[in-house]
Coordinates of C-alpha atoms and ligand atoms in Angstrom, one line a residue:
M1 CA 98.7 45.8 59.5
K2 CA 96.3 42.9 59.6
T3 CA 95.2 42.1 63.1
E4 CA 95.0 38.4 63.9
R5 CA 91.8 37.3 65.5
A6 CA 92.5 35.2 68.6
P7 CA 91.3 31.6 68.1
R8 CA 88.0 31.1 70.1
D9 CA 87.1 28.0 72.1
C10 CA 85.5 25.3 70.1
R11 CA 82.1 24.5 71.8
R12 CA 79.6 21.8 71.0
L13 CA 76.0 22.2 72.0
D14 CA 73.2 19.7 71.7
G15 CA 69.7 20.3 70.4
L16 CA 67.0 18.7 68.3
G17 CA 68.0 18.1 64.7
V18 CA 64.8 18.9 62.7
A19 CA 66.1 19.2 59.2
P20 CA 68.9 16.8 58.0
G21 CA 72.2 17.8 56.5
I22 CA 75.2 19.9 57.6
A23 CA 75.7 23.6 57.2
V24 CA 79.1 25.2 57.7
G25 CA 78.9 29.0 57.7
T26 CA 79.2 32.4 59.4
V27 CA 76.8 33.3 62.2
H28 CA 74.2 36.0 61.9
V29 CA 72.6 36.5 65.2
H30 CA 69.0 37.6 64.4
D31 CA 67.2 39.8 66.9
A32 CA 63.5 39.3 66.1
G33 CA 62.6 42.6 67.9
A34 CA 65.1 44.7 66.0
L35 CA 64.1 47.1 63.2
H36 CA 65.4 46.2 59.8
A37 CA 65.6 49.0 57.2
P38 CA 67.7 49.9 54.2
E39 CA 70.0 52.8 54.9
Y40 CA 71.5 55.2 52.4
R41 CA 72.4 59.0 52.0
I42 CA 70.3 61.2 49.9
A43 CA 71.1 64.3 47.8
A44 CA 70.0 67.7 49.2
S45 CA 67.6 68.0 46.2
R46 CA 65.8 64.9 47.4
I47 CA 64.9 66.1 50.9
D48 CA 61.5 67.3 50.0
S49 CA 60.5 64.2 48.1
E50 CA 61.8 62.0 50.9
Q51 CA 59.8 63.9 53.5
R52 CA 56.7 63.5 51.2
R53 CA 57.3 59.8 51.0
F54 CA 57.5 59.7 54.8
A55 CA 54.2 61.7 55.1
E56 CA 52.5 59.2 52.8
A57 CA 53.8 56.3 54.9
V58 CA 52.3 58.0 58.0
Q59 CA 49.0 58.5 56.3
A60 CA 48.9 54.9 55.2
A61 CA 49.7 53.8 58.8
M62 CA 46.8 56.0 60.1
R63 CA 44.4 54.3 57.6
Q64 CA 45.6 50.8 58.6
L65 CA 45.2 51.7 62.3
G66 CA 41.7 53.0 61.5
T67 CA 40.8 49.7 59.8
L68 CA 42.2 47.7 62.8
K69 CA 40.2 49.9 65.1
R70 CA 36.9 49.2 63.3
R71 CA 37.7 45.5 63.5
A72 CA 38.5 45.8 67.2
G73 CA 35.2 47.5 67.7
K74 CA 33.4 44.4 66.6
L75 CA 35.3 42.2 69.2
P76 CA 33.2 41.2 72.2
G77 CA 33.8 42.6 75.7
A78 CA 36.9 44.2 77.2
A79 CA 39.3 42.8 74.6
G80 CA 37.9 45.1 71.8
E81 CA 37.9 48.1 74.1
E82 CA 41.4 47.6 75.2
L83 CA 42.7 47.1 71.7
G84 CA 40.8 50.3 70.7
Y85 CA 42.7 52.3 73.4
L86 CA 46.0 50.9 72.2
L87 CA 45.3 51.8 68.6
D88 CA 44.2 55.3 69.7
A89 CA 47.6 55.7 71.4
Y90 CA 49.3 54.5 68.2
Q91 CA 47.4 57.1 66.1
Q92 CA 48.4 59.8 68.6
M93 CA 52.0 58.8 68.3
L94 CA 51.7 59.5 64.6
S95 CA 49.9 62.8 64.6
G96 CA 52.4 65.6 64.6
S97 CA 54.3 64.0 67.4
R98 CA 57.9 64.1 68.4
L99 CA 58.4 61.0 66.3
V100 CA 57.2 62.6 63.1
R101 CA 59.1 65.8 63.7
G102 CA 62.2 63.9 64.7
V103 CA 62.1 61.8 61.5
N104 CA 61.6 64.9 59.3
S105 CA 64.5 66.7 60.8
R106 CA 66.8 63.7 60.5
I107 CA 65.9 63.5 56.8
A108 CA 66.7 67.2 56.3
E109 CA 69.8 67.5 58.6
Q110 CA 71.5 64.1 58.3
R111 CA 70.4 63.6 54.6
I112 CA 69.4 60.0 55.1
N113 CA 66.5 58.1 53.6
A114 CA 63.2 58.0 55.4
E115 CA 63.5 54.3 56.5
A116 CA 66.9 55.0 58.2
A117 CA 65.5 58.2 59.8
V118 CA 62.6 56.2 61.3
K119 CA 64.9 53.5 62.6
H120 CA 67.3 56.0 64.3
E121 CA 64.4 58.1 65.7
I122 CA 62.7 55.0 67.1
G123 CA 66.1 53.8 68.5
E124 CA 66.5 57.1 70.3
L125 CA 63.0 57.0 71.8
L126 CA 63.6 53.5 73.0
T127 CA 66.8 54.4 74.7
A128 CA 65.1 57.3 76.4
F129 CA 62.3 55.1 77.6
A130 CA 64.6 52.4 78.8
A131 CA 66.5 54.9 80.9
M132 CA 63.3 55.9 82.8
E133 CA 63.1 52.6 84.7
D134 CA 59.3 52.7 84.8
S135 CA 57.5 49.5 84.2
Y136 CA 54.6 51.2 82.4
L137 CA 56.9 52.9 80.0
A138 CA 58.9 49.7 79.5
G139 CA 55.7 48.1 78.4
R140 CA 55.2 50.9 75.8
M141 CA 58.5 50.1 74.2
A142 CA 57.0 47.2 72.3
D143 CA 54.4 49.6 71.0
I144 CA 56.9 52.1 69.8
R145 CA 58.9 49.4 68.0
D146 CA 55.6 48.2 66.5
I147 CA 54.9 51.7 65.1
G148 CA 58.4 51.9 63.7
Q149 CA 58.0 48.6 62.0
R150 CA 54.7 49.6 60.5
L151 CA 56.2 52.8 59.1
I152 CA 59.2 51.0 57.6
R153 CA 56.9 48.4 56.0
N154 CA 54.8 51.1 54.5
L155 CA 57.9 52.9 53.2
T156 CA 59.4 49.8 51.6
K157 CA 55.9 48.8 50.4
A158 CA 57.0 45.2 51.1
P159 CA 57.3 42.9 54.0
V160 CA 60.3 43.7 56.1
R161 CA 63.2 41.8 54.5
A162 CA 64.9 40.9 57.7
F163 CA 67.4 38.7 56.0
S164 CA 67.9 40.6 52.8
S165 CA 71.5 41.8 53.1
L166 CA 73.2 38.6 54.2
G167 CA 76.3 37.2 52.5
R168 CA 76.5 33.6 51.2
N169 CA 76.9 30.8 53.7
T170 CA 75.1 32.5 56.5
V171 CA 73.8 30.5 59.5
I172 CA 71.0 32.3 61.3
V173 CA 71.2 32.0 65.1
T174 CA 68.3 33.2 67.1
E175 CA 66.2 32.6 70.1
D176 CA 63.1 31.8 68.1
L177 CA 62.3 31.8 64.4
S178 CA 58.6 32.2 63.5
P179 CA 57.3 30.4 60.4
A180 CA 56.8 33.8 58.8
D181 CA 60.5 34.6 59.4
T182 CA 61.5 31.2 58.0
A183 CA 59.5 32.0 54.8
L184 CA 61.9 35.0 54.3
L185 CA 65.1 32.9 54.3
D186 CA 66.8 32.7 51.0
P187 CA 68.6 29.4 50.5
E188 CA 71.0 31.2 48.1
T189 CA 72.5 33.0 51.1
V190 CA 71.3 31.2 54.2
C191 CA 72.7 27.7 54.6
G192 CA 71.1 26.7 57.9
F193 CA 69.8 27.8 61.2
A194 CA 69.8 27.1 64.9
T195 CA 67.4 28.3 67.6
E196 CA 66.9 28.1 71.3
T197 CA 63.2 27.1 71.1
G198 CA 61.1 24.9 68.9
G199 CA 60.0 21.3 68.4
A200 CA 60.5 18.6 65.7
D201 CA 57.1 19.1 64.0
S202 CA 56.7 22.8 64.6
H203 CA 56.0 24.8 61.4
T204 CA 59.4 26.3 61.5
A205 CA 61.0 22.9 61.4
I206 CA 58.7 21.7 58.6
M207 CA 59.7 24.8 56.6
A208 CA 63.4 24.1 57.2
R209 CA 62.9 20.6 55.7
S210 CA 61.0 21.9 52.7
L211 CA 63.7 24.5 52.0
G212 CA 66.4 21.8 52.4
L213 CA 68.1 23.9 55.2
P214 CA 69.9 21.9 57.9
A215 CA 68.4 23.1 61.2
V216 CA 68.8 22.4 64.9
V217 CA 66.2 23.8 67.4
G218 CA 66.0 23.7 71.2
V219 CA 69.7 24.5 71.8
Q220 CA 69.7 26.0 75.3
G221 CA 71.8 29.1 75.9
L222 CA 72.8 29.3 72.3
T223 CA 72.5 33.0 71.7
G224 CA 74.6 33.8 74.8
Q225 CA 77.5 31.8 73.4
V226 CA 77.9 33.1 69.8
S227 CA 78.4 36.4 68.1
S228 CA 77.7 37.4 64.5
G229 CA 80.8 36.6 62.5
D230 CA 81.7 33.4 64.4
T231 CA 82.1 30.2 62.4
I232 CA 79.5 27.6 63.1
V233 CA 78.6 24.1 62.1
V234 CA 74.9 23.1 62.2
D235 CA 74.5 19.3 62.1
G236 CA 70.8 18.9 61.5
T237 CA 71.2 15.1 61.2
A238 CA 72.8 14.6 64.7
G239 CA 71.1 17.6 66.3
Q240 CA 74.3 19.5 67.3
V241 CA 75.9 22.8 66.7
I242 CA 79.6 23.4 66.9
I243 CA 80.7 27.0 67.6
N244 CA 84.1 28.0 66.3
P245 CA 85.2 24.5 65.3
D246 CA 88.9 23.8 65.2
A247 CA 90.6 22.9 61.9
E248 CA 90.2 19.2 62.5
A249 CA 86.4 19.5 63.2
L250 CA 85.9 21.8 60.2
C251 CA 87.6 19.3 58.0
L252 CA 85.5 16.4 59.4
Y253 CA 82.2 18.3 58.9
R254 CA 83.0 19.5 55.4
K255 CA 83.6 15.9 54.5
R256 CA 80.3 14.8 56.1
R257 CA 78.5 17.6 54.2
A258 CA 80.0 16.5 50.9
D259 CA 78.9 12.8 51.7
F260 CA 75.4 14.0 52.6
L261 CA 75.0 16.0 49.4
R262 CA 76.4 13.1 47.3
H263 CA 73.9 10.7 48.8
R264 CA 71.1 13.1 48.2
R265 CA 72.1 13.5 44.6
A266 CA 72.3 9.7 44.1
L267 CA 68.8 9.3 45.6
S268 CA 67.3 12.0 43.4
R269 CA 67.9 9.7 40.4
L270 CA 64.9 7.7 41.7
R271 CA 62.6 10.4 40.5
E272 CA 62.4 8.6 37.2
V273 CA 61.0 5.4 38.6
P274 CA 57.6 4.7 40.2
A275 CA 57.0 4.0 43.8
V276 CA 56.1 0.3 43.6
T277 CA 56.7 -2.4 46.2
R278 CA 58.5 -5.6 45.5
D279 CA 55.1 -7.4 45.2
G280 CA 53.8 -4.9 42.7
V281 CA 51.7 -2.5 44.8
R282 CA 51.7 1.1 43.5
V283 CA 52.0 3.9 46.0
H284 CA 51.4 7.6 45.2
L285 CA 53.9 10.1 46.6
N286 CA 52.9 13.7 46.7
A287 CA 54.6 16.8 48.0
N288 CA 53.7 19.1 50.8
M289 CA 54.3 22.8 50.0
E290 CA 54.5 25.8 52.2
L291 CA 55.7 28.3 49.6
P292 CA 55.3 28.6 45.8
T293 CA 59.1 28.9 45.7
E294 CA 59.2 25.2 46.3
I295 CA 57.8 24.4 42.9
D296 CA 61.2 23.5 41.4
A297 CA 62.1 21.2 44.2
T298 CA 58.7 19.6 44.0
L299 CA 59.0 18.9 40.3
Y300 CA 62.6 17.8 40.7
A301 CA 61.7 15.2 43.4
G302 CA 59.2 13.7 41.0
A303 CA 56.1 14.4 43.1
E304 CA 52.9 13.0 41.5
G305 CA 50.9 15.9 42.8
V306 CA 50.7 18.4 45.7
G307 CA 49.1 16.5 48.6
L308 CA 49.1 19.6 50.9
L309 CA 49.5 23.2 49.9
R310 CA 49.5 25.1 53.2
S311 CA 47.9 28.3 52.1
E312 CA 49.2 30.3 55.0
F313 CA 51.8 31.7 52.7
L314 CA 49.0 33.9 51.1
F315 CA 48.7 35.7 54.4
M316 CA 52.3 35.8 55.7
N317 CA 54.5 38.9 56.2
R318 CA 51.8 41.4 55.5
D319 CA 49.3 43.3 57.6
D320 CA 46.3 43.3 55.3
L321 CA 44.3 40.4 53.9
P322 CA 44.7 39.3 50.3
D323 CA 41.4 39.6 48.3
E324 CA 40.1 36.9 46.0
D325 CA 41.9 38.2 42.8
E326 CA 45.3 38.4 44.6
Q327 CA 44.9 34.9 46.0
V328 CA 44.2 33.6 42.5
E329 CA 47.4 35.2 41.2
L330 CA 49.4 33.9 44.1
M331 CA 48.2 30.3 43.7
R332 CA 48.1 30.2 39.9
P333 CA 51.9 29.5 39.5
V334 CA 51.6 26.3 41.6
V335 CA 48.7 24.9 39.7
E336 CA 50.2 25.8 36.4
A337 CA 53.6 24.3 37.2
M338 CA 52.0 21.0 38.3
N339 CA 50.7 20.8 34.7
G340 CA 47.6 18.6 35.2
R341 CA 48.8 16.8 38.4
P342 CA 46.4 17.4 41.3
V343 CA 47.0 20.2 43.8
T344 CA 45.3 19.8 47.2
I345 CA 44.8 23.3 48.6
R346 CA 44.2 23.6 52.3
T347 CA 42.2 26.5 53.4
L348 CA 43.8 28.9 55.9
D349 CA 45.1 27.2 59.0
A350 CA 45.9 30.3 61.0
G351 CA 46.3 30.1 64.8
G352 CA 48.4 27.8 66.8
D353 CA 52.1 28.6 66.0
K354 CA 51.0 30.2 62.7
L355 CA 49.8 33.7 62.0
G356 CA 48.4 33.9 65.6
S357 CA 46.9 37.4 65.4
L358 CA 45.8 37.6 61.8
V359 CA 42.2 38.4 62.2
G360 CA 40.9 40.8 64.8
G361 CA 44.2 41.4 66.4
R362 CA 43.5 39.4 69.5
I363 CA 45.8 36.5 70.4
S364 CA 43.9 33.5 71.8
P365 CA 44.9 32.7 75.4
N366 CA 45.6 29.1 74.2
P367 CA 46.2 29.4 70.5
A368 CA 46.4 25.7 69.8
L369 CA 42.9 25.2 71.2
G370 CA 41.5 28.5 70.2
L371 CA 39.9 30.1 67.2
R372 CA 42.2 28.5 64.6
A373 CA 41.9 26.8 61.2
I374 CA 38.3 26.0 60.1
R375 CA 36.9 27.6 63.3
L376 CA 38.4 30.9 62.2
S377 CA 37.2 30.5 58.7
L378 CA 33.6 29.8 59.9
A379 CA 33.8 32.8 62.2
H380 CA 35.0 35.1 59.4
V381 CA 32.9 33.9 56.5
D382 CA 33.9 36.7 54.1
L383 CA 37.5 35.6 54.5
F384 CA 36.6 32.0 53.9
E385 CA 34.4 32.8 50.9
A386 CA 37.1 34.8 49.2
Q387 CA 39.5 31.9 49.7
L388 CA 37.0 29.2 48.4
A389 CA 36.3 31.4 45.4
A390 CA 40.0 31.8 44.6
I391 CA 40.5 28.0 44.9
L392 CA 37.5 27.4 42.6
R393 CA 39.0 29.8 40.0
V394 CA 42.4 28.2 39.9
G395 CA 40.6 24.9 39.6
V396 CA 40.0 25.9 36.0
I397 CA 43.8 25.9 35.3
G398 CA 44.4 22.4 36.7
P399 CA 42.8 19.8 39.0
V400 CA 42.5 21.0 42.6
R401 CA 41.1 19.5 45.8
I402 CA 39.9 21.6 48.7
L403 CA 41.1 20.5 52.1
L404 CA 39.7 21.8 55.4
P405 CA 42.1 22.0 58.4
M406 CA 41.3 20.9 62.0
I407 CA 37.8 19.7 61.4
G408 CA 36.4 18.5 64.8
T409 CA 32.8 17.7 64.0
P410 CA 30.7 16.6 60.9
E411 CA 28.7 19.9 61.4
E412 CA 31.7 22.0 60.6
L413 CA 32.2 20.1 57.3
V414 CA 28.5 20.4 56.5
Q415 CA 28.6 24.2 57.2
A416 CA 31.7 24.6 55.1
R417 CA 30.1 22.7 52.2
R418 CA 27.0 24.9 52.4
I419 CA 29.3 28.0 52.2
L420 CA 31.1 26.4 49.2
D421 CA 27.8 25.8 47.4
Q422 CA 26.9 29.5 47.9
V423 CA 30.2 30.6 46.6
V424 CA 29.7 28.3 43.5
R425 CA 26.3 29.9 42.9
R426 CA 27.7 33.4 43.2
L427 CA 30.5 32.7 40.8
H428 CA 28.0 31.2 38.4
R429 CA 26.0 34.5 38.6
R430 CA 29.2 36.4 37.9
R431 CA 29.7 34.1 34.9
V432 CA 33.1 33.1 36.2
P433 CA 34.3 29.9 34.6
L434 CA 34.3 27.0 37.1
P435 CA 35.9 23.6 37.0
D436 CA 33.7 20.7 36.0
P437 CA 33.3 18.5 38.0
L438 CA 33.7 20.8 41.0
P439 CA 36.8 20.1 43.2
P440 CA 36.4 17.4 45.9
L441 CA 36.1 18.7 49.5
G442 CA 38.1 16.8 52.0
V443 CA 39.1 17.1 55.7
M444 CA 42.2 16.9 57.7
I445 CA 42.0 14.3 60.4
E446 CA 44.2 15.9 63.0
V447 CA 42.0 16.1 66.1
P448 CA 41.4 13.0 68.2
G449 CA 37.7 13.6 68.1
A450 CA 37.7 13.7 64.3
A451 CA 39.6 10.4 64.2
L452 CA 37.1 8.8 66.6
A453 CA 34.2 10.1 64.5
A454 CA 35.9 9.2 61.2
D455 CA 32.9 7.1 60.2
A456 CA 30.6 10.1 60.4
L457 CA 33.1 12.4 58.7
A458 CA 33.7 9.9 55.9
Y459 CA 29.9 10.0 55.2
H460 CA 30.2 13.7 54.3
A461 CA 33.8 14.1 53.1
D462 CA 35.2 13.4 49.6
F463 CA 38.6 12.5 51.0
F464 CA 40.7 12.3 54.2
A465 CA 44.2 13.6 54.8
I466 CA 45.6 12.5 58.1
G467 CA 47.6 15.3 59.8
T468 CA 49.7 13.3 62.2
N469 CA 51.6 16.3 63.5
D470 CA 48.5 17.8 65.2
L471 CA 47.0 14.4 65.8
T472 CA 50.1 13.5 67.9
Q473 CA 50.1 16.9 69.6
Y474 CA 46.4 16.8 70.6
T475 CA 46.3 13.1 71.4
L476 CA 49.3 13.3 73.8
A477 CA 48.6 16.9 74.9
I478 CA 52.1 17.8 73.9
D479 CA 52.8 21.2 72.3
R480 CA 54.6 20.3 69.0
S481 CA 56.7 23.5 69.1
D482 CA 57.8 23.4 72.8
D483 CA 61.3 22.2 73.2
T484 CA 60.8 21.4 76.9
V485 CA 58.4 18.5 76.1
A486 CA 59.9 17.6 72.7
H487 CA 61.2 14.3 74.1
L488 CA 57.7 13.2 74.9
Y489 CA 56.3 13.9 71.4
N490 CA 56.0 10.5 69.8
P491 CA 53.8 9.6 66.9
L492 CA 54.5 5.9 67.7
H493 CA 52.5 6.1 70.8
P494 CA 49.9 3.4 70.5
A495 CA 47.0 5.8 71.0
V496 CA 48.2 7.9 68.0
L497 CA 48.7 4.7 65.9
R498 CA 45.2 3.4 66.7
L499 CA 43.6 6.7 65.7
I500 CA 45.5 6.6 62.4
Q501 CA 44.4 3.0 61.8
F502 CA 40.8 3.7 62.7
S503 CA 40.6 6.7 60.3
C504 CA 42.2 4.8 57.5
E505 CA 39.8 1.9 57.9
A506 CA 36.8 4.3 58.1
A507 CA 37.9 5.9 54.8
H508 CA 38.3 2.5 53.1
R509 CA 34.8 1.4 54.3
A510 CA 33.3 4.6 52.9
G511 CA 35.3 4.2 49.7
I512 CA 37.0 7.6 49.8
P513 CA 40.7 8.3 49.2
V514 CA 42.9 8.7 52.3
S515 CA 46.5 9.9 52.6
V516 CA 48.9 10.8 55.4
C517 CA 50.3 14.3 55.1
G518 CA 51.9 14.8 58.5
E519 CA 55.6 14.5 59.0
M520 CA 55.3 10.7 59.6
A521 CA 54.7 10.3 55.9
G522 CA 58.1 11.6 55.1
D523 CA 60.0 9.4 57.5
P524 CA 61.2 6.3 55.7
R525 CA 61.5 4.5 59.0
L526 CA 57.7 4.6 59.3
T527 CA 56.9 3.9 55.6
P528 CA 56.5 0.1 56.1
L529 CA 54.1 0.7 59.0
L530 CA 51.9 3.2 57.1
L531 CA 51.8 1.0 54.0
G532 CA 51.1 -2.0 56.3
L533 CA 48.2 -0.1 57.8
G534 CA 46.7 0.3 54.3
F535 CA 47.8 3.7 53.1
R536 CA 48.6 4.0 49.4
E537 CA 49.0 7.7 49.2
L538 CA 51.5 9.8 51.2
S539 CA 52.4 13.5 51.1
M540 CA 55.6 14.9 52.4
S541 CA 58.3 17.6 52.1
S542 CA 59.6 17.0 48.6
T543 CA 63.2 16.5 49.9
N544 CA 61.9 13.2 51.6
I545 CA 60.3 11.7 48.5
P546 CA 63.4 9.9 47.2
R547 CA 64.2 8.3 50.5
V548 CA 60.6 7.1 51.0
K549 CA 60.4 5.8 47.5
Q550 CA 63.6 3.9 48.0
R551 CA 62.1 2.2 51.1
I552 CA 58.9 1.4 49.2
R553 CA 60.8 -0.3 46.4
Q554 CA 62.7 -2.4 49.0
M555 CA 59.6 -3.8 50.8
S556 CA 56.7 -6.1 50.1
I557 CA 53.2 -5.1 51.2
H558 CA 52.5 -8.6 52.2
E559 CA 55.3 -8.6 54.8
A560 CA 54.6 -5.0 55.9
S561 CA 50.9 -5.8 56.6
R562 CA 51.9 -8.8 58.7
R563 CA 54.4 -6.7 60.7
A564 CA 51.9 -3.8 61.1
M565 CA 49.4 -6.2 62.6
A566 CA 51.9 -7.4 65.1
I567 CA 52.9 -3.8 65.9
M568 CA 49.3 -2.8 66.5
T569 CA 49.0 -5.3 69.3
E570 CA 51.9 -3.6 71.2
W571 CA 51.3 -1.0 73.8
D572 CA 54.8 0.3 74.4
A573 CA 56.1 3.0 72.0
A574 CA 59.7 2.0 72.6
R575 CA 59.0 -1.6 71.7
I576 CA 57.0 -0.5 68.6
G577 CA 60.0 1.6 67.5
A578 CA 62.3 -1.5 68.1
L579 CA 60.1 -3.7 66.0
L580 CA 60.1 -1.1 63.2
D581 CA 63.8 -0.8 63.3
D582 CA 64.2 -4.6 63.0
F583 CA 62.0 -4.6 60.0
N584 CA 63.8 -1.7 58.3
A585 CA 67.2 -3.3 59.1
A586 CA 66.1 -6.4 57.3
L587 CA 65.1 -4.4 54.2
A588 CA 68.3 -2.2 53.9
Ligands
LIG1 C1 49.5 18.1 60.5 O1 49.0 18.6 61.5 O2 49.9 16.9 60.5 C2 49.5 18.8 59.2 C3 49.9 18.3 58.1 O3 49.2 20.2 59.3 P1 50.2 21.3 59.8 O4 51.6 20.6 60.0 O5 50.2 22.4 58.8 O6 49.5 21.7 61.1
LIG2 MG1 47.9 20.5 61.3

């Protein structure tokens, strides 16, 4: 007999809509701390080979921990020592311990695969530790989980596919989704997500927009109010989630979803026409890319090039560093697919909310202000050189530009150029073919100090890309991924606008190209302002290109410049927003 599920209360929760569109689907509550492993039964004849596979995974883990320990040894002071002790403890956990014995007997007795055996054994250890009510042991639980994850990763020989066995139309609900987790979402099965934490321009939000997944972040108390299997609506346009919607609400949101998709399809026809203002000024619209899987969307949107390839994807969801050859192979498809259109490759921007502990294993006490981006590259020159060499090598396939993140001083750029020159010489000696001319070397303007020193930077740089996300964060001292201050994060603050204007003018005076590649560039509401300030090149999530192009084709530069000048005399962000809205309303 079929059991009827009692209808649940329809609940509506507010958050911050960070990627537009509407998803209607089934909830999958994701626990970031949980172990994800394939599970299946094995034949008796496979017990030996499964135990061998496990022994190899343990050996690999020992080697990885050894490498980490050597790196930790080079860290200054107590941090290196502490990390060394921790890694010793990890190695002990793996040498003939209860964990190893337990996994082997599970494989033999329960006849399950090694990944499942690890997962169950770790689960039992965690339960035993939790029952001891000892704060020291409670602290070790994270370590045990970490070891389990490492073993499972070694067994599957791939990043943990946390979202690999989901059905179609799944909505991920979780406390927090890291950019690396977001990179694992498959838009074929996942149709949207909602989280308790996060800000509008956090990297997770940016990835949601790039993948075209409706998303709402900062929904307080969300995970306590839903269970896997519930029906949910994520309205990324209005910033709401509706849990267990009633029939009427479901019908309404399905219609809104259909309208949204129809509108998006209609806009996509604009890809055939150029971005030209009514008074004939041509604007170049490029795409930002976080993952090579976005190539099709980038081409479909009619991007004229890639204005920002965030190379963090090369380093995500793995615990070793890719060498030069591997980086070439990972970037090659992007440059090839762009087929002669320029690709701006940004060197690694680890740190902040991205790949926090990639190198050295130590998390900075204040990651946004710590050893991130270019600082990290200059501190780990071998890593930087491998990346520069790989970029130079893909530059033979198609035109590339090299972009340095988070430059703060001209010295950093000078130092980076010196390293680039050395890499060029080394590749020459290895007789590796190089692009001729060599790729331009540009800088992100995303630190207030860099904007204020834009004249000096323009003297050394081949081009500027203005990163308004970090520029807003650092100018206003507001963490871009913190939902508790998200309402204060406002790129229309006059201080931010003045820094943008100043940088644009410095680039024009020096005669170097300048673009905006932060999220402001993809917001059609702000297009008249950016063009009025003098920008003729914008780079954005490819999903935004049609909307921005439509706005460009509606406006005249003459009128936009006049309005921008008036706006720049204002000091109140709300009034600036109102002036922009007036202008946009007159265009539509
Ligand atoms: C920015 O800061 O505006 C930017 C484009 O870089 P990211 O968002 O990757 O920090
Ligand atoms: Mg940035």
